CSV table of C-alpha atoms in Angstrom, one decimal:
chain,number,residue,atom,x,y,z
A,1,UNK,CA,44.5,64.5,141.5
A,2,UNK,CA,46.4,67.7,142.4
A,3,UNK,CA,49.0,69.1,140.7
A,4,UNK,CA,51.6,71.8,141.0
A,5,UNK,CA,51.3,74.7,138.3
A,6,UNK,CA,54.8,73.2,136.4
A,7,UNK,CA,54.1,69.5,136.6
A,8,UNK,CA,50.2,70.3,136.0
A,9,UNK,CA,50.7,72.0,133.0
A,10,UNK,CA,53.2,69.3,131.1
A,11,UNK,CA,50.5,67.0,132.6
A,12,UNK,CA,47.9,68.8,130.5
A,13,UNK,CA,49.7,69.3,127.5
A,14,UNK,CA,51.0,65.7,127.7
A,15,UNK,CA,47.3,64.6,127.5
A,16,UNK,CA,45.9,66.8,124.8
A,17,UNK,CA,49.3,66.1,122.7
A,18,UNK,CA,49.9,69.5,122.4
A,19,UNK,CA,52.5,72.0,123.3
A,20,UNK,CA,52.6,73.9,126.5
A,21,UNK,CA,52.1,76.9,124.5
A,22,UNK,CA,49.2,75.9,123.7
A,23,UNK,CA,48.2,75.2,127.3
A,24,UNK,CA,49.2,78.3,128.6
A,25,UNK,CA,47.0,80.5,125.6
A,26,UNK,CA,43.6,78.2,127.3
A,27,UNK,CA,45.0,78.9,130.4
A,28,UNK,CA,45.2,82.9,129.7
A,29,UNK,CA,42.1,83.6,127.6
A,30,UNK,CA,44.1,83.8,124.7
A,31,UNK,CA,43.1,83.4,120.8
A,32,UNK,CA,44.9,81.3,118.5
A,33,UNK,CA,43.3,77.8,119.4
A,34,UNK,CA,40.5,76.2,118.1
A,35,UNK,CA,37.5,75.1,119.9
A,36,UNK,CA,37.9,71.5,119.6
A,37,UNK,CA,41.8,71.8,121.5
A,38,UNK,CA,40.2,74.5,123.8
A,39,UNK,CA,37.2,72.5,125.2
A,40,UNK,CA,39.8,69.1,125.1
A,41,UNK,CA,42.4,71.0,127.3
A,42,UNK,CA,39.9,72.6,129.6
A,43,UNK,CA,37.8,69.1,130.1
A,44,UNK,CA,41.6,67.9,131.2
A,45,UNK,CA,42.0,70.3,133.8
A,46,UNK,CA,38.8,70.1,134.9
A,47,UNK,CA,39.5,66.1,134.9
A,48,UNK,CA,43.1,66.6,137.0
A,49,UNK,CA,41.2,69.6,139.2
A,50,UNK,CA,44.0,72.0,137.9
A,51,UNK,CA,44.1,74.6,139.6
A,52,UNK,CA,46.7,77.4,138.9
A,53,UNK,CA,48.9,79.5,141.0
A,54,UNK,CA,46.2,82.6,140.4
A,55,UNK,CA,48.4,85.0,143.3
A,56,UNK,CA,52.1,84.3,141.2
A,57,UNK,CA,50.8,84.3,137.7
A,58,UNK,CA,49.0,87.9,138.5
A,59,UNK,CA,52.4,88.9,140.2
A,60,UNK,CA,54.4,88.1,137.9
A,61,UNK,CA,52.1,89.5,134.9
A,62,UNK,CA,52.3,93.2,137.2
A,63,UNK,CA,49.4,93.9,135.3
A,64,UNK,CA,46.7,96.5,137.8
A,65,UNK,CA,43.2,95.3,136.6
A,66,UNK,CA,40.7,97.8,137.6
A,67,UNK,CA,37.1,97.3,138.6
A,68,UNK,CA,35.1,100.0,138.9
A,69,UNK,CA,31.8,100.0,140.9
A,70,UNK,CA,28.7,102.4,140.6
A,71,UNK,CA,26.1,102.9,142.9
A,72,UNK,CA,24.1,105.8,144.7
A,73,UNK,CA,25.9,107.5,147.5
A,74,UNK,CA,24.5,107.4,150.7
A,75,UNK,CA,22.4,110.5,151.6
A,76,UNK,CA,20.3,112.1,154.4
A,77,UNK,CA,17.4,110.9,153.2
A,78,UNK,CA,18.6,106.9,153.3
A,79,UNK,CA,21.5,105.2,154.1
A,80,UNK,CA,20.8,101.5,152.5
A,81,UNK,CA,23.9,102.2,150.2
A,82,UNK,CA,25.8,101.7,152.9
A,83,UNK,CA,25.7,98.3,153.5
A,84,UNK,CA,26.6,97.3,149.5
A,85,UNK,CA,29.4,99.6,149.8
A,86,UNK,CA,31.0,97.6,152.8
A,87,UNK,CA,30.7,94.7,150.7
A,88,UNK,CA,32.7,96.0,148.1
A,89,UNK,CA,35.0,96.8,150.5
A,90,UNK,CA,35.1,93.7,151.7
A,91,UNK,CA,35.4,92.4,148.1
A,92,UNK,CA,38.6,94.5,147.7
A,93,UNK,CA,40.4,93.7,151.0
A,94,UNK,CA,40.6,90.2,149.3
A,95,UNK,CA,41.3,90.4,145.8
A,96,UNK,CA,43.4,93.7,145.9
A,97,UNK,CA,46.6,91.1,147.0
A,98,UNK,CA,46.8,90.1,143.1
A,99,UNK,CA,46.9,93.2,141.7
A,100,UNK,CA,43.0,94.7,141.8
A,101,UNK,CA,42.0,97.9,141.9
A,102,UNK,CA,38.4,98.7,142.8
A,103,UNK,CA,37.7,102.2,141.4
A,104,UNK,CA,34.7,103.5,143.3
A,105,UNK,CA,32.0,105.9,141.9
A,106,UNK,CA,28.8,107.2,143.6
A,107,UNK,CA,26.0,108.7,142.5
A,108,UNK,CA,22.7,111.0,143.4
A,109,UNK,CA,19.5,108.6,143.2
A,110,UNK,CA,17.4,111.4,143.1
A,111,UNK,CA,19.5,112.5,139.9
A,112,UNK,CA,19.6,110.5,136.7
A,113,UNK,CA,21.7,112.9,135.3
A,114,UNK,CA,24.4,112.5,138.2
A,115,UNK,CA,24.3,108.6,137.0
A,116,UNK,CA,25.1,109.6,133.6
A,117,UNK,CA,28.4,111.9,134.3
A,118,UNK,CA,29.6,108.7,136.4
A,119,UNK,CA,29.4,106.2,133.5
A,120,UNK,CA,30.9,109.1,130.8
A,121,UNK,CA,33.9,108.8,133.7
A,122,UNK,CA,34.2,104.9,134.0
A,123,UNK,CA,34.1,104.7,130.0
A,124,UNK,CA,36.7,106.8,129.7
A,125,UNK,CA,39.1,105.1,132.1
A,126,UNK,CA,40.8,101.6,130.9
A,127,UNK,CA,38.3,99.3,133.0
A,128,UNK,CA,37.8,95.5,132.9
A,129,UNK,CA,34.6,95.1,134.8
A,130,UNK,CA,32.1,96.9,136.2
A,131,UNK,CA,29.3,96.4,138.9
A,132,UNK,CA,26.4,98.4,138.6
A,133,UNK,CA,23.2,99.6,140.7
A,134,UNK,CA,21.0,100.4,138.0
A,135,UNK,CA,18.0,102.3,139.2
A,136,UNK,CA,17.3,104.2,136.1
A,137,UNK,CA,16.2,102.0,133.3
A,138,UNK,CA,16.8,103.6,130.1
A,139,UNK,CA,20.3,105.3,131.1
A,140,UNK,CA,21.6,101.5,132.5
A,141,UNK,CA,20.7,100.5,129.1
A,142,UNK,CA,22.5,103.1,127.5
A,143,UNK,CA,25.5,102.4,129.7
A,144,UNK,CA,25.3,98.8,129.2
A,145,UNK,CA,25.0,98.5,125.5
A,146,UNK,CA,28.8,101.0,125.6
A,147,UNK,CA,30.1,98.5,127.9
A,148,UNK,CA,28.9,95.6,125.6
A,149,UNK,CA,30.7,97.5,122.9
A,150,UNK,CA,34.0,97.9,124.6
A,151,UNK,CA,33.2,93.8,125.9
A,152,UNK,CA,33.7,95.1,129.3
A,153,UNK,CA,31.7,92.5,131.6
A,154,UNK,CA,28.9,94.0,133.9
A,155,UNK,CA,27.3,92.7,137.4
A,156,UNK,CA,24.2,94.6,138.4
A,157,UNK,CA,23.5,94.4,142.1
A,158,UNK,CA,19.7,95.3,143.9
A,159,UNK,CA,17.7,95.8,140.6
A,160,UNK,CA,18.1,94.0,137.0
A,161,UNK,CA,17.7,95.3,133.4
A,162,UNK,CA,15.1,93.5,131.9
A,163,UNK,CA,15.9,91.8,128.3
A,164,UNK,CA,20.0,93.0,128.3
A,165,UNK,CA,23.0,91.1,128.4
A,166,UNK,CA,25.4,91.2,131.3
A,167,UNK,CA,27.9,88.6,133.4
A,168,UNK,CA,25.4,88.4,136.2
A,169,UNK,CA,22.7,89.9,138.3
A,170,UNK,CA,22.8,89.2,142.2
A,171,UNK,CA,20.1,90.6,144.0
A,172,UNK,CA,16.2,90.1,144.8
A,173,UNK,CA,13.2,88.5,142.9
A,174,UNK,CA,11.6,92.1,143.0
A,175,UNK,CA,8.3,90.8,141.8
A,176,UNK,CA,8.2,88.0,144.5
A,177,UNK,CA,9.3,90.0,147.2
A,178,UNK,CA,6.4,91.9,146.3
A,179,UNK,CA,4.1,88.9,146.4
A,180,UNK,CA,5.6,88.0,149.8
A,181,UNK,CA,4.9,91.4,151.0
A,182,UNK,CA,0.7,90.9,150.1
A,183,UNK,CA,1.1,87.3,151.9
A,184,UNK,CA,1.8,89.0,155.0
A,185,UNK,CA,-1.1,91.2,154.4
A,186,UNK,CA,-3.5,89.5,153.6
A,187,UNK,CA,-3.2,87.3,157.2
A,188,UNK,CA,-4.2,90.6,158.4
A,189,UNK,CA,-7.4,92.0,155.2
A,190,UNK,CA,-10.2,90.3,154.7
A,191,UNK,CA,-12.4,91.2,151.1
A,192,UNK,CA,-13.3,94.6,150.7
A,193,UNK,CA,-10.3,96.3,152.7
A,194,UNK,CA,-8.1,98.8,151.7
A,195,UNK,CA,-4.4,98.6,151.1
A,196,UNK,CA,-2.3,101.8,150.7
A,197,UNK,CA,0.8,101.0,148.3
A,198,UNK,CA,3.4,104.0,149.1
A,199,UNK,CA,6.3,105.0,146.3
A,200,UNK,CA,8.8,107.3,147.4
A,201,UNK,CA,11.2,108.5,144.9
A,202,UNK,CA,11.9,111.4,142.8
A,203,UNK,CA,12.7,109.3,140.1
A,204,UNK,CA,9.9,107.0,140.2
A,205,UNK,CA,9.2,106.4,136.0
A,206,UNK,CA,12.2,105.3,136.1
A,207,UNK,CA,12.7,103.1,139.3
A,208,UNK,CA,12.4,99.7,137.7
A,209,UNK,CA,12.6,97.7,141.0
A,210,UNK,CA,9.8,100.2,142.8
A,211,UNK,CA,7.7,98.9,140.0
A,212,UNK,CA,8.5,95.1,140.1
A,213,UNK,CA,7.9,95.3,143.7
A,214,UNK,CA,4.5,96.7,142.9
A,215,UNK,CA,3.6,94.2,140.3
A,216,UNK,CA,4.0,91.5,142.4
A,217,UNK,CA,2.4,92.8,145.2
A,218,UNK,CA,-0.9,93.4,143.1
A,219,UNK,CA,-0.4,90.3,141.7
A,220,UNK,CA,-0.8,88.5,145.0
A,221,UNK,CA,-4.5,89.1,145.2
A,222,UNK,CA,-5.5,88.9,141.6
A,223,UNK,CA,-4.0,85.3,142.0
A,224,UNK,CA,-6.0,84.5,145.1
A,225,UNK,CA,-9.0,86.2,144.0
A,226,UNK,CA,-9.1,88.6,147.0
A,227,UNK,CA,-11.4,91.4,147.0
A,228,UNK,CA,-9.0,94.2,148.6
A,229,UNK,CA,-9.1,97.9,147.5
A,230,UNK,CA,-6.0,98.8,146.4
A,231,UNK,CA,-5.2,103.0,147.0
A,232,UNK,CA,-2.0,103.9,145.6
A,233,UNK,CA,0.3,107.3,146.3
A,234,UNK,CA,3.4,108.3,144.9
A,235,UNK,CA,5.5,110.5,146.9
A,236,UNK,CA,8.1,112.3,143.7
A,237,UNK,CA,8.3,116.1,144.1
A,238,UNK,CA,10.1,116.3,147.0
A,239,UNK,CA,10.8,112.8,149.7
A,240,UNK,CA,11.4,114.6,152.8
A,241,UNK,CA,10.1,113.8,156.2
A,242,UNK,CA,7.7,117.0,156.1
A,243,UNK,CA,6.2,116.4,152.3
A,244,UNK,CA,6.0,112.3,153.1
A,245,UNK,CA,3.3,113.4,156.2
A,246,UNK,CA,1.9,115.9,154.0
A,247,UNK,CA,1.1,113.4,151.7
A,248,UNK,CA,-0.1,110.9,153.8
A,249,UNK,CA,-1.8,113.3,156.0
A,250,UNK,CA,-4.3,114.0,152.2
A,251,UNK,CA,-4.3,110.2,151.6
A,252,UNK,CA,-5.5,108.8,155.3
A,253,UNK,CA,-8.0,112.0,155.2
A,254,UNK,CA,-9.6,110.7,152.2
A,255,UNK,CA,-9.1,107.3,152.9
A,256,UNK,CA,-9.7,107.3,156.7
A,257,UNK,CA,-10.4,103.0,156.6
A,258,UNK,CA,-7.0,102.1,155.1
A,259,UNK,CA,-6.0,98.6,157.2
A,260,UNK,CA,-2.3,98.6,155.6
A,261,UNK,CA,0.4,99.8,154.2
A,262,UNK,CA,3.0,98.7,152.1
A,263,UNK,CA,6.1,101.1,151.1
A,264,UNK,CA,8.5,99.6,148.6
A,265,UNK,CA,11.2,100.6,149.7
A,266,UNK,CA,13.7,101.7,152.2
A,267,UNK,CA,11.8,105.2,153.1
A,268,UNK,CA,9.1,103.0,155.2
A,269,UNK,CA,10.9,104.6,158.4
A,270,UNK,CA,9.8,107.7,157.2
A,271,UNK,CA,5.9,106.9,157.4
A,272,UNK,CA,6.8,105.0,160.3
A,273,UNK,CA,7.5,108.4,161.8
A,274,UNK,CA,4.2,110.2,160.7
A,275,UNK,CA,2.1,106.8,162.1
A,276,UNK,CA,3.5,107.4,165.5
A,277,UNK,CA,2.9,111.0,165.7
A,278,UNK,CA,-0.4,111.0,164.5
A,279,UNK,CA,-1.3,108.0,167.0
A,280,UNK,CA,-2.0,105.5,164.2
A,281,UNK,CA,0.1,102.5,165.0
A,282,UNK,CA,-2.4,100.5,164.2
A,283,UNK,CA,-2.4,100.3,160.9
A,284,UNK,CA,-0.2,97.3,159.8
A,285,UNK,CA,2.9,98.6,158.2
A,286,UNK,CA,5.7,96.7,155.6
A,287,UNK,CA,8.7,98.3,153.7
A,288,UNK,CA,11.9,97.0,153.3
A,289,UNK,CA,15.9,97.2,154.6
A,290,UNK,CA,17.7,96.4,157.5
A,291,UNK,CA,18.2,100.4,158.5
A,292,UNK,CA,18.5,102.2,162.0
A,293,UNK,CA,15.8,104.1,161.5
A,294,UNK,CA,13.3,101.3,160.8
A,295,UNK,CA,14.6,99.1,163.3
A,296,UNK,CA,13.8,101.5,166.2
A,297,UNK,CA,10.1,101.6,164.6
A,298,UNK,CA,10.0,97.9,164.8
A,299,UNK,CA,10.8,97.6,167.9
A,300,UNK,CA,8.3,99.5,169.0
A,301,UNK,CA,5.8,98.1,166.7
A,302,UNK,CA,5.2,100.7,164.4
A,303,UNK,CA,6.9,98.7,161.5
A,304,UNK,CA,5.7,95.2,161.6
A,305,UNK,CA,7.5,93.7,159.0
A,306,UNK,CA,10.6,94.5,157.3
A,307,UNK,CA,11.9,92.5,153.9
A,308,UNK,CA,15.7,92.3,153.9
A,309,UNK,CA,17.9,91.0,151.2
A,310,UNK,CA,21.2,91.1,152.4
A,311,UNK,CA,22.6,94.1,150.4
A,312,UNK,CA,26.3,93.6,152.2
A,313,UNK,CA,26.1,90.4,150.3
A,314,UNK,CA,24.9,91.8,146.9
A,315,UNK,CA,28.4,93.9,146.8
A,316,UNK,CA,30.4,91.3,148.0
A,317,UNK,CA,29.2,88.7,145.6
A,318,UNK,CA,29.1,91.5,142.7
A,319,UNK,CA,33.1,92.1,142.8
A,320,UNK,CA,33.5,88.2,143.4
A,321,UNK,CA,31.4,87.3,140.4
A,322,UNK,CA,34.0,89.9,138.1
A,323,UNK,CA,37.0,88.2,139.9
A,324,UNK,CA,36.3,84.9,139.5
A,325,UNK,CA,35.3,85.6,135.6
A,326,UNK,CA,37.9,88.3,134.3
A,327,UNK,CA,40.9,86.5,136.8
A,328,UNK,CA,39.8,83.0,137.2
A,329,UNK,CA,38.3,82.5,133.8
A,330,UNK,CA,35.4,81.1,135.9
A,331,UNK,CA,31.4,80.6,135.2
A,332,UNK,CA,29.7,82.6,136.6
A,333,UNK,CA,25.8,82.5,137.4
A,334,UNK,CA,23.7,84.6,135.1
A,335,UNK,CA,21.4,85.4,137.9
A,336,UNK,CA,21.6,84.8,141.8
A,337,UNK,CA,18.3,85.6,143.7
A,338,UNK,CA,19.2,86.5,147.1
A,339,UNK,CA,17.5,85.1,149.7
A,340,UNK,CA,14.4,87.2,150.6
A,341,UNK,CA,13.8,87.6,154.4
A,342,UNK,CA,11.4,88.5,157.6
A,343,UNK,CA,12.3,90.6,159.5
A,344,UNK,CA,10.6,91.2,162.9
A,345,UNK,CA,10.9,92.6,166.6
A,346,UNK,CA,11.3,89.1,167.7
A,347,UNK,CA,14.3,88.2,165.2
A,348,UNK,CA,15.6,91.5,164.5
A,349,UNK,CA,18.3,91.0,167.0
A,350,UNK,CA,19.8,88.0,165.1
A,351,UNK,CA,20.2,89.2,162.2
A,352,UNK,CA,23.1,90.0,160.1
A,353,UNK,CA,22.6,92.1,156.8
């Protein structure tokens, strides 16, 4: 049964034998009724599928909500960040009609202080959600127990905060896209070979997700009892083209048999680059993100597998999921595993990020 927002709320009120007043305070969040009348008015609408003139009640309150969004900025190193930040955009094209504001904030991956001057800003601003990248682990926390304070609902997008409270985490299974990375491997090690894990980041005791990712992909073979060598390097001083070969240049010198590599994240374009200049193709190559760069290397072959996990989606869904709680008064999922997928020469072409 529809109804219009007039009829639909006498309706309501008619049912629960209570005043309109009452009505409107469930329909608005508001305190002053008890939880027995709440639930009873709210298992009505859900009865009648009520659904309230969202665009004229937010018009007519003139209230600007403001959401504000913190992620890393896109830099010459990456541009992954990219792709999120269209789907905030995207987010905001929709939403800003009734009265939204998305207040945008970047910050330096590289620099965990950088992420720290942006959250002193949003807290200091009159905000009523926020959506969050949090790479580094102990300053999310820090920033998500103040927002907890103020009871300003977070959404963390790409990476989650293990044991904290928030709205909702949409993102990856980091530890099983891990343990999908080894799957692929192993079709191509047999017992005894030798694996090369690659971390690139200057932050790396911090990167939760670069971890999780790592995890799982150990995990893989210590399930299935396989025999591989596992050789590990992390890349942290400096992530440039020119200290990423360096690097690798020691590692493969030492380690001339290495079968495969796995980079966990978006940098694997970068030893993509130093495998085709030094004429070693052949060793089988995984990393993640849907990025230019990488692309061109699998296309050639130099890349063989790519995970992808649709990080225009992850903003999108991140400024929907504060909408459709702080506006709509909607549940919301606690966590939303996006899907995790293969990317290939022979698909590449297809596929939308």
């Amino acid at each position: 049964m529809k109804t219009n927002m007039q009829t639909g709320v006498k309706e309501i009120a008619r049912r629960a034998n209570v005043s309109i007043g009452t009505v409107d305070r469930v329909l608005h969040n508001r305190t002053g009724v008890s939880d027995t009348t709440r639930n009873k008015i709210l298992a009505i609408m859900k009865d009648l599928d009520y659904q309230p003139n969202i665009l004229a009640r937010r018009l007519a309150s003139k209230k600007v909500l403001h959401f504000a969004s913190l992620i890393p900025a896109v830099s010459a190193e990456t541009d992954f960040w990219d792709a999120p930040g269209k789907g905030i955009e995207m987010a905001e094209a929709e939403i800003k009609q009734f009265g939204i504001v998305i207040d945008k904030y970047f910050y330096d991956q590289n620099d965990k202080q950088s992420f720290v001057k942006q959250t002193k800003n949003i807290l200091k601003t009159e905000v009523d959600g926020v959506l969050v990248a949090p790479i580094f682990i102990e300053e999310s926390l820090a920033f998500s127990k103040l927002c907890n304070l103020k009871k300003i609902p977070q959404v963390f997008i790409n990476s989650d905060i293990p044991n904290e409270s928030r709205l909702s985490y949409i993102g990856p299974d980091l530890f099983q896209s891990g343990h999908l990375s080894a799957h692929m491997v192993n079709y191509l090690v047999k017992a005894g070979d030798k694996i090369l894990v690659v971390n690139i980041s200057k932050e790396i005791d911090s990167y939760h997700h670069l971890s999780r990712k790592e995890e799982g992909f150990r995990a893989y073979f210590k399930d299935h009892d396989k025999q591989v060598r596992i050789v590990k390097t992390d890349i942290t001083q400096d992530t440039d083209y020119l200290s990423v070969a360096k690097r690798l240049t020691e590692v493969l010198k030492e380690h001339s048999d290495i079968k495969a590599i796995f980079v966990t994240n978006s940098r694997v374009f970068s030893v993509a680059q130093f495998l085709e200049k030094t004429k070693q193709e052949h060793i089988f190559l995984v990393g993640y993100d849907f990025l230019p760069q990488s692309i061109e290397h699998l296309k050639k072959g130099v890349i063989d597998f790519l995970i992808c996990q649709k990080p225009q989606e992850q903003g999108y869904k991140g400024i929907m999921t504060l909408y459709q709680n702080v506006v709509l008064n909607g549940e919301t999922e606690a966590t939303h595993y996006m899907p995790i997928d293969i990317i290939t020469r022979e698909n590449y072409k297809s596929y939308r990020n």
